[in-house]
Amino acid sequence: MKLNLLLCATLACGTALAQTTPDHPSGYGWSMPVSVPAGAGVARLPLPREVYLHARTGNLADVRLVDRDGQRLPFAISTPPAQSNTQRSNIAARIFPVTGSTASGGGLQNVEIRTGSDGQLLSVSASAGAGTGTGTGAAGKTLQALILDIGQQAPGSRIGALRFTPPANAGDYSAQVLLEVSDDLKQWDGVGTTTLNWLSNSDTQTLANDSIVFAPRAFRYARLSWQDGQPLVFAAIAAQAVSETEAVLPRASIVLQGVAGKQANEWRYATPIAIPADSIALQFAQANVVLPVTLGVYRQSNYVPQRRLHLHRQARPAQGDYFDPLLSTSFYRISDAGKERVSGELAMPVVQTTQWILRPQTDGTALPAQPPSLRLGWTPETLVFLAGGKGPYRLVFGKADAQPVAQPLSQVAPGYRAGELQALPIATVGALTARAGVAAENTAAADQGLPWRLAALWAALLLGVGVLGFFAWRLLSQMKQEQPPQ
């Protein structure tokens, strides 16, 4: 009985030590006021740069959004999806009628086409005296087809439709047409057929179908021929050009200054743990520098390596830290005849660490006396939240032992499609404020609070086990002394 009581007491002691401090906004080191557009039920907030610089956890577990009374608002943290901008424009096509004899039926074959050096269509004429015209020609010459020159398109631009304008006083019209496209006026590819028709009366003209719509594709020339109905030279034909450009997501960056590292001939760059760096660069103060380097991090010996870039395997010590090279490359800054060549940012898989280590690629090669600046870039995430509670709101962060409270996006904005999420009202933040007592120190230093807490917890648990063993030994000794002899 006594043994059970001691065991329960020891476990209760360990549990009490394991419990963290209350999760109250006053326990967070930094805060920023948040303004939400009026009437917004669900809003989104691109996480500001200050959050990544002052957060104390790598997964942003110490980010909270609270209302005026300190109550937490439900939120989700998501990576902004890649977006593209679609632009549409109309291009007036140049129209070249093709005429021929109805008896020969060769109006489309016996055609001479002249083009300029830039591919511009200059003229279309029927050979062997077939003649040309703009409608029904003389001596049995009839309109066989229309050849269109849409012009040179911009890179990435495609044509998705043709729109037809009928001649003045055309009256009622209906015809089935075949559309073919080409890039060289020799090989033609059929796109499809459609029926063009419109109705008119004494008061107004009503168009029923005046366009051909198809899957966007790149081409310069088009050929329109009739499968049914009366051929007609249209007053105008406009091609609808569609171009899509990938929208550049907002980026954030930080420039770090180097100091001497643990070992000789290496530089160390203290880094905020929350930064999900996916690009890296060196910035030199001096000109005409080429520096082949290896960048990496220090890890514990029990670390299992993940995917690396341009690395060389390295033997690990049985205990302690070891240098893990993540990438090897050459950075430079060269001035040549008044022009400067500078190495740009190098893309890489996301790396989160408390410090970067820079070493020369070749052993024995000395680093310059002045360390270059290290530039890290990343794409900030977006916080989607339910604007409930009582305003105004505050974004608080900066607590090493905080537990994550972010929810799945489906629980914060259920039923919202991707397009609707992108169209959500955007909240804004105000000035950064430090909690009283928080020193304005370099937040890139590695957080040491959590390891000490874990060490203290393990020490308390081991002490409890030792005390439990001691009392168990004492109880067994007493039981043996009280037991009557056999």
XYZ file of C-alpha atoms in Angstrom:
486
model
C 0.000 0.000 0.000
C 2.768 2.373 0.990
C 4.640 1.458 -2.176
C 1.633 2.359 -4.347
C 1.219 5.690 -2.604
C 4.864 6.529 -3.173
C 4.590 5.578 -6.830
C 1.538 7.799 -7.330
C 3.234 10.697 -5.591
C 6.327 10.359 -7.763
C 4.311 10.252 -10.981
C 2.265 13.262 -9.900
C 5.467 15.172 -9.237
C 6.795 14.343 -12.696
C 3.523 15.338 -14.322
C 3.489 18.663 -12.534
C 7.032 19.380 -13.672
C 6.116 18.493 -17.260
C 3.257 20.956 -17.375
C 4.090 24.233 -19.128
C 3.156 27.695 -18.045
C -0.405 28.895 -18.789
C -0.952 29.822 -22.446
C -1.802 33.496 -21.933
C -1.014 36.309 -24.393
C 1.070 38.027 -21.729
C 3.512 35.102 -21.882
C 4.511 35.857 -25.481
C 7.403 38.164 -26.226
C 6.051 40.057 -29.229
C 2.728 41.282 -30.571
C 1.302 43.183 -33.530
C -2.183 44.726 -33.866
C -4.321 43.225 -36.641
C -6.910 45.196 -38.619
C -9.676 43.284 -40.406
C -11.834 44.771 -43.212
C -15.354 45.574 -42.053
C -17.846 42.768 -42.505
C -15.228 40.060 -43.052
C -16.219 36.679 -41.621
C -13.120 34.821 -42.786
C -9.964 36.765 -43.611
C -6.389 35.996 -44.537
C -3.178 37.515 -43.270
C 0.151 37.041 -45.060
C 2.505 36.429 -42.155
C 4.773 39.452 -41.788
C 8.537 39.205 -41.755
C 8.643 40.070 -38.054
C 6.921 36.801 -37.149
C 9.717 34.760 -38.711
C 12.393 36.892 -37.061
C 10.986 36.667 -33.520
C 9.137 33.330 -33.385
C 10.836 30.813 -31.085
C 9.698 27.584 -32.759
C 10.526 26.161 -36.162
C 6.946 25.228 -37.041
C 5.386 28.526 -35.877
C 3.782 26.709 -32.955
C 4.078 29.883 -30.858
C 1.829 31.992 -33.113
C -1.517 33.041 -31.652
C -4.303 35.350 -32.819
C -6.337 36.756 -29.917
C -9.182 39.198 -29.500
C -9.598 42.078 -27.065
C -10.264 39.737 -24.124
C -7.299 37.491 -24.900
C -9.438 34.683 -26.350
C -7.834 32.720 -29.177
C -9.327 32.901 -32.657
C -9.329 29.722 -34.769
C -6.831 29.925 -37.620
C -4.988 27.794 -40.172
C -1.534 28.332 -41.649
C -1.175 27.428 -45.307
C 1.357 27.910 -48.085
C 0.104 30.258 -50.818
C -0.583 28.263 -54.000
C 1.077 29.126 -57.280
C -1.049 31.594 -59.209
C -1.216 32.712 -62.808
C -2.588 35.827 -64.461
C -4.675 35.325 -67.599
C -4.841 38.191 -70.070
C -7.095 38.317 -73.114
C -6.732 40.640 -76.076
C -8.249 40.947 -79.536
C -6.096 40.931 -82.661
C -7.508 42.077 -85.993
C -6.765 39.419 -88.593
C -5.811 40.398 -92.142
C -8.268 38.735 -94.560
C -7.243 37.355 -97.975
C -10.103 35.879 -100.070
C -9.405 32.868 -102.292
C -11.569 32.595 -105.427
C -11.801 29.953 -108.125
C -13.965 28.357 -110.697
C -16.818 26.308 -109.319
C -16.426 23.866 -112.166
C -12.786 23.033 -111.472
C -13.216 22.590 -107.750
C -9.528 23.415 -107.307
C -9.779 26.818 -105.801
C -7.888 25.772 -102.635
C -5.113 23.941 -104.422
C -4.228 26.313 -107.260
C -3.305 29.265 -105.077
C -0.119 31.319 -105.062
C 0.800 32.864 -101.708
C 3.467 35.519 -101.239
C 4.969 36.351 -97.850
C 7.573 38.787 -96.610
C 10.862 37.969 -94.916
C 9.174 38.266 -91.513
C 6.359 35.864 -92.483
C 3.808 38.590 -93.147
C 1.228 37.521 -95.722
C 1.460 39.865 -98.719
C -0.920 38.478 -101.333
C -3.036 35.486 -102.289
C -3.821 34.886 -105.959
C -5.343 32.064 -107.958
C -3.080 30.493 -110.561
C -3.901 29.559 -114.190
C -6.209 32.510 -114.610
C -8.506 31.419 -111.820
C -8.709 35.005 -110.641
C -9.338 36.599 -107.252
C -12.201 38.490 -105.830
C -14.056 39.610 -102.751
C -17.200 37.610 -103.268
C -18.773 36.046 -106.309
C -16.390 36.999 -109.126
C -16.925 37.525 -112.817
C -17.022 34.685 -115.370
C -18.067 32.029 -112.848
C -15.395 32.798 -110.261
C -16.697 32.194 -106.738
C -15.314 32.624 -103.234
C -13.703 29.372 -102.096
C -12.041 30.247 -98.783
C -10.532 32.958 -96.607
C -6.893 32.909 -95.511
C -6.148 34.905 -92.366
C -2.859 36.356 -91.158
C -3.047 36.902 -87.400
C 0.533 38.152 -87.090
C 3.494 37.185 -84.959
C 2.400 36.305 -81.439
C 4.204 37.144 -78.225
C 5.918 34.259 -76.399
C 3.385 32.317 -74.362
C 0.425 33.783 -76.245
C -2.163 31.446 -77.773
C -5.316 31.916 -79.834
C -8.550 30.604 -78.320
C -11.332 31.978 -80.529
C -12.219 33.812 -83.745
C -15.025 36.357 -83.802
C -16.726 37.384 -87.067
C -18.339 40.693 -87.987
C -20.828 40.388 -90.874
C -20.909 42.918 -93.698
C -23.314 45.815 -93.471
C -26.858 44.934 -94.490
C -25.951 41.271 -94.707
C -29.459 40.112 -93.765
C -30.146 36.679 -92.387
C -27.239 34.273 -92.689
C -26.425 30.669 -91.809
C -23.448 28.558 -92.874
C -21.249 25.743 -91.625
C -17.549 26.526 -91.803
C -14.332 24.550 -91.350
C -11.367 26.158 -89.564
C -7.793 25.046 -90.252
C -4.579 26.539 -88.834
C -0.955 26.553 -89.925
C 2.446 28.021 -89.049
C 3.996 27.764 -92.524
C 1.040 27.915 -94.996
C 1.941 24.400 -96.152
C 0.786 22.022 -93.457
C -2.753 22.700 -92.273
C -4.310 21.252 -89.127
C -8.075 21.079 -88.788
C -9.383 22.693 -85.599
C -13.102 22.077 -85.986
C -16.339 23.085 -87.604
C -19.111 25.346 -86.399
C -22.277 26.994 -87.648
C -22.258 30.765 -88.024
C -25.654 32.387 -88.163
C -27.469 35.593 -87.331
C -30.939 36.947 -87.810
C -32.014 40.468 -88.629
C -35.244 42.383 -88.916
C -36.333 45.873 -89.842
C -35.451 47.301 -86.419
C -32.251 45.637 -85.281
C -29.849 42.796 -85.949
C -29.576 39.905 -83.497
C -26.529 37.642 -83.648
C -27.126 34.016 -82.750
C -23.570 32.673 -83.166
C -20.729 34.827 -84.448
C -17.604 33.051 -83.161
C -15.566 29.860 -83.208
C -14.191 28.830 -79.828
C -11.514 26.133 -79.458
C -8.767 25.009 -77.119
C -6.103 27.765 -77.053
C -3.164 27.013 -79.320
C -0.327 28.869 -80.988
C -0.503 29.521 -84.744
C -0.122 32.408 -87.164
C -2.278 31.575 -90.180
C -5.854 30.313 -90.438
C -7.961 29.080 -93.330
C -11.743 29.251 -93.354
C -13.744 27.217 -95.873
C -17.452 26.504 -96.255
C -19.016 23.073 -95.925
C -22.559 24.364 -96.183
C -24.110 27.729 -96.951
C -23.081 30.724 -99.016
C -19.395 31.818 -98.779
C -19.028 35.359 -97.483
C -16.233 37.887 -97.003
C -16.716 39.159 -93.490
C -16.302 42.818 -92.617
C -13.779 41.909 -89.898
C -12.407 38.871 -88.104
C -10.823 39.257 -84.667
C -8.649 36.610 -83.009
C -8.803 36.374 -79.218
C -5.278 35.947 -77.795
C -4.888 34.335 -74.387
C -1.638 34.659 -72.426
C -0.922 33.282 -68.969
C 1.923 34.486 -66.801
C 2.810 32.941 -63.480
C 2.261 35.408 -60.664
C 5.288 35.940 -58.459
C 4.488 35.141 -54.849
C 5.579 37.700 -52.241
C 9.036 36.957 -50.892
C 10.840 37.854 -47.692
C 14.567 37.952 -47.003
C 17.107 38.598 -44.289
C 20.788 39.551 -44.449
C 22.986 37.986 -41.767
C 26.446 39.071 -40.665
C 29.156 36.457 -40.128
C 31.357 35.914 -37.088
C 34.134 33.476 -36.307
C 32.909 29.894 -35.918
C 33.865 27.061 -33.582
C 36.803 26.032 -35.676
C 39.472 27.981 -37.489
C 38.766 29.053 -41.048
C 34.965 29.003 -40.796
C 32.272 31.638 -40.343
C 29.052 31.296 -38.419
C 25.765 33.070 -39.221
C 23.172 33.044 -36.419
C 19.726 32.457 -37.938
C 16.132 32.733 -36.645
C 14.808 29.189 -36.269
C 11.412 29.964 -37.859
C 12.802 31.006 -41.265
C 12.057 28.320 -43.918
C 14.933 29.374 -46.177
C 14.684 28.131 -49.770
C 17.269 30.431 -51.389
C 20.717 31.562 -50.318
C 23.327 34.043 -51.547
C 26.522 35.776 -50.439
C 26.981 39.540 -50.656
C 30.566 40.852 -50.803
C 31.637 44.309 -49.681
C 34.784 44.169 -51.806
C 34.959 43.766 -55.590
C 36.646 41.085 -57.720
C 36.079 38.147 -55.413
C 35.449 34.513 -56.332
C 34.820 32.318 -53.305
C 34.207 28.543 -53.638
C 32.552 27.576 -50.358
C 30.666 24.806 -48.613
C 27.616 25.811 -46.589
C 26.149 23.564 -43.946
C 24.991 23.229 -40.360
C 26.126 21.561 -37.159
C 24.030 18.566 -36.112
C 24.012 16.065 -33.295
C 25.470 12.632 -33.906
C 22.023 10.994 -33.781
C 20.815 13.037 -36.763
C 19.656 11.061 -39.819
C 20.680 12.978 -42.984
C 18.022 13.982 -45.483
C 18.366 15.018 -49.106
C 21.371 17.241 -49.769
C 22.746 19.267 -52.663
C 26.287 18.770 -53.973
C 27.480 17.144 -50.770
C 30.377 15.035 -49.771
C 29.768 12.363 -47.178
C 31.589 12.869 -43.948
C 32.390 10.498 -41.119
C 30.435 11.238 -37.960
C 31.756 11.244 -34.436
C 30.256 8.785 -31.995
C 29.193 11.684 -29.784
C 28.848 15.450 -30.039
C 28.303 17.807 -32.962
C 29.466 17.284 -36.504
C 29.417 19.487 -39.594
C 26.798 18.509 -42.165
C 27.510 20.071 -45.617
C 24.315 21.001 -47.434
C 25.596 22.641 -50.619
C 28.849 23.553 -52.337
C 29.105 26.302 -54.924
C 31.054 29.414 -55.893
C 29.865 32.925 -55.124
C 31.465 35.915 -56.802
C 31.483 39.632 -57.447
C 33.516 40.745 -60.473
C 33.851 44.229 -61.968
C 34.692 44.238 -65.670
C 34.882 47.426 -67.745
C 32.415 49.240 -65.579
C 29.971 46.331 -65.504
C 29.511 44.143 -62.475
C 28.833 40.419 -62.444
C 27.318 39.144 -59.218
C 26.293 35.610 -58.321
C 22.571 35.446 -57.733
C 20.463 33.551 -55.253
C 20.808 29.783 -55.259
C 17.548 27.825 -54.885
C 17.570 24.909 -52.450
C 15.195 22.674 -50.491
C 13.777 24.349 -47.397
C 16.261 24.460 -44.520
C 15.471 25.602 -40.974
C 18.347 25.980 -38.567
C 19.674 28.251 -35.845
C 22.957 28.877 -37.618
C 24.656 28.478 -40.970
C 28.322 27.525 -41.221
C 30.523 28.633 -44.133
C 33.791 26.875 -44.940
C 36.146 26.917 -47.935
C 35.612 24.055 -50.349
C 39.266 23.016 -50.261
C 41.121 22.348 -47.042
C 44.020 24.725 -46.579
C 42.358 27.526 -48.550
C 42.086 30.642 -46.406
C 38.893 32.665 -46.246
C 39.011 36.442 -46.832
C 39.585 38.557 -43.759
C 36.157 40.195 -44.018
C 33.217 37.774 -44.007
C 30.543 38.382 -46.648
C 26.928 38.855 -45.697
C 24.636 35.840 -46.008
C 21.241 36.464 -47.596
C 18.369 34.018 -47.007
C 15.041 34.159 -48.829
C 11.722 32.453 -48.217
C 8.033 32.559 -49.166
C 5.887 33.678 -46.212
C 2.885 31.552 -45.358
C -0.671 32.812 -45.025
C -2.771 32.752 -41.880
C -6.488 32.176 -42.593
C -8.689 32.936 -39.581
C -12.271 33.282 -38.471
C -12.892 36.898 -37.469
C -14.983 36.193 -34.365
C -14.732 37.396 -30.801
C -14.317 41.052 -29.923
C -12.044 43.352 -31.861
C -9.464 44.693 -32.053
C -7.267 41.648 -32.620
C -3.613 40.988 -31.851
C -1.055 38.627 -33.334
C 1.244 37.345 -30.563
C 4.339 35.167 -30.920
C 7.683 34.463 -29.300
C 7.381 31.645 -26.736
C 9.748 28.681 -26.815
C 7.556 26.094 -25.066
C 4.265 26.883 -26.859
C 2.260 24.032 -28.334
C 0.780 24.273 -31.849
C -2.879 25.306 -32.028
C -3.308 25.833 -35.797
C -6.259 23.927 -37.221
C -6.835 22.353 -40.645
C -8.052 24.776 -43.267
C -11.246 22.755 -43.684
C -12.192 23.533 -40.069
C -11.527 27.262 -40.301
C -13.078 27.915 -43.737
C -15.246 24.865 -44.508
C -16.600 24.679 -48.035
C -14.328 27.388 -49.434
C -12.798 26.638 -52.824
C -9.271 27.638 -53.801
C -10.478 30.659 -55.770
C -12.622 31.821 -52.871
C -9.710 31.522 -50.453
C -7.584 33.695 -52.717
C -10.364 36.292 -52.831
C -10.712 36.533 -49.033
C -10.331 40.006 -47.492
C -6.744 40.727 -46.492
C -6.009 41.753 -42.917
C -3.132 44.104 -42.122
C -0.801 44.439 -39.149
C 0.514 47.417 -37.232
C 3.787 48.150 -35.506
C 5.720 45.447 -33.672
C 5.645 45.710 -29.871
C 7.898 43.882 -27.417
C 6.520 42.662 -24.090
C 7.925 44.466 -21.084
C 11.049 42.676 -19.899
C 11.932 41.212 -23.296
C 15.406 42.389 -24.258
C 15.848 43.672 -27.794
C 18.521 41.101 -28.519
C 19.454 39.328 -31.693
C 16.699 36.776 -32.159
C 18.897 34.731 -34.465
C 20.610 33.177 -31.436
C 19.694 29.553 -30.860
C 17.022 28.978 -28.286
C 18.485 27.362 -25.194
C 15.399 27.464 -22.951
C 13.715 24.296 -24.095
C 16.756 21.974 -23.728
C 17.265 23.198 -20.136
C 13.594 22.542 -19.380
C 13.888 19.027 -20.756
C 17.068 18.434 -18.782
C 15.379 19.636 -15.599
C 12.380 17.400 -16.272
C 14.549 14.333 -16.801
C 16.554 15.130 -13.680
C 13.359 15.399 -11.643
C 12.050 12.121 -13.004
C 15.324 10.322 -12.306
C 15.379 11.779 -8.809
C 11.841 10.540 -8.282
C 12.796 7.065 -9.428
C 15.783 7.094 -7.057
C 13.612 8.189 -4.143
C 11.070 5.525 -5.040
C 13.788 2.852 -5.093
C 15.118 3.998 -1.734
C 11.713 3.842 -0.061
C 11.014 0.465 -1.645
C 14.268 -0.852 -0.198
C 13.361 0.538 3.218
C 9.902 -1.033 3.098
C 11.321 -4.405 2.146
C 13.818 -4.191 4.993
C 11.074 -3.377 7.506
C 8.905 -6.192 6.231
C 11.743 -8.660 6.710
C 12.371 -7.434 10.270
C 8.678 -7.640 11.215
C 8.210 -11.101 9.720
C 8.164 -13.746 12.523
C 10.832 -16.416 12.351
C 9.807 -19.758 10.824
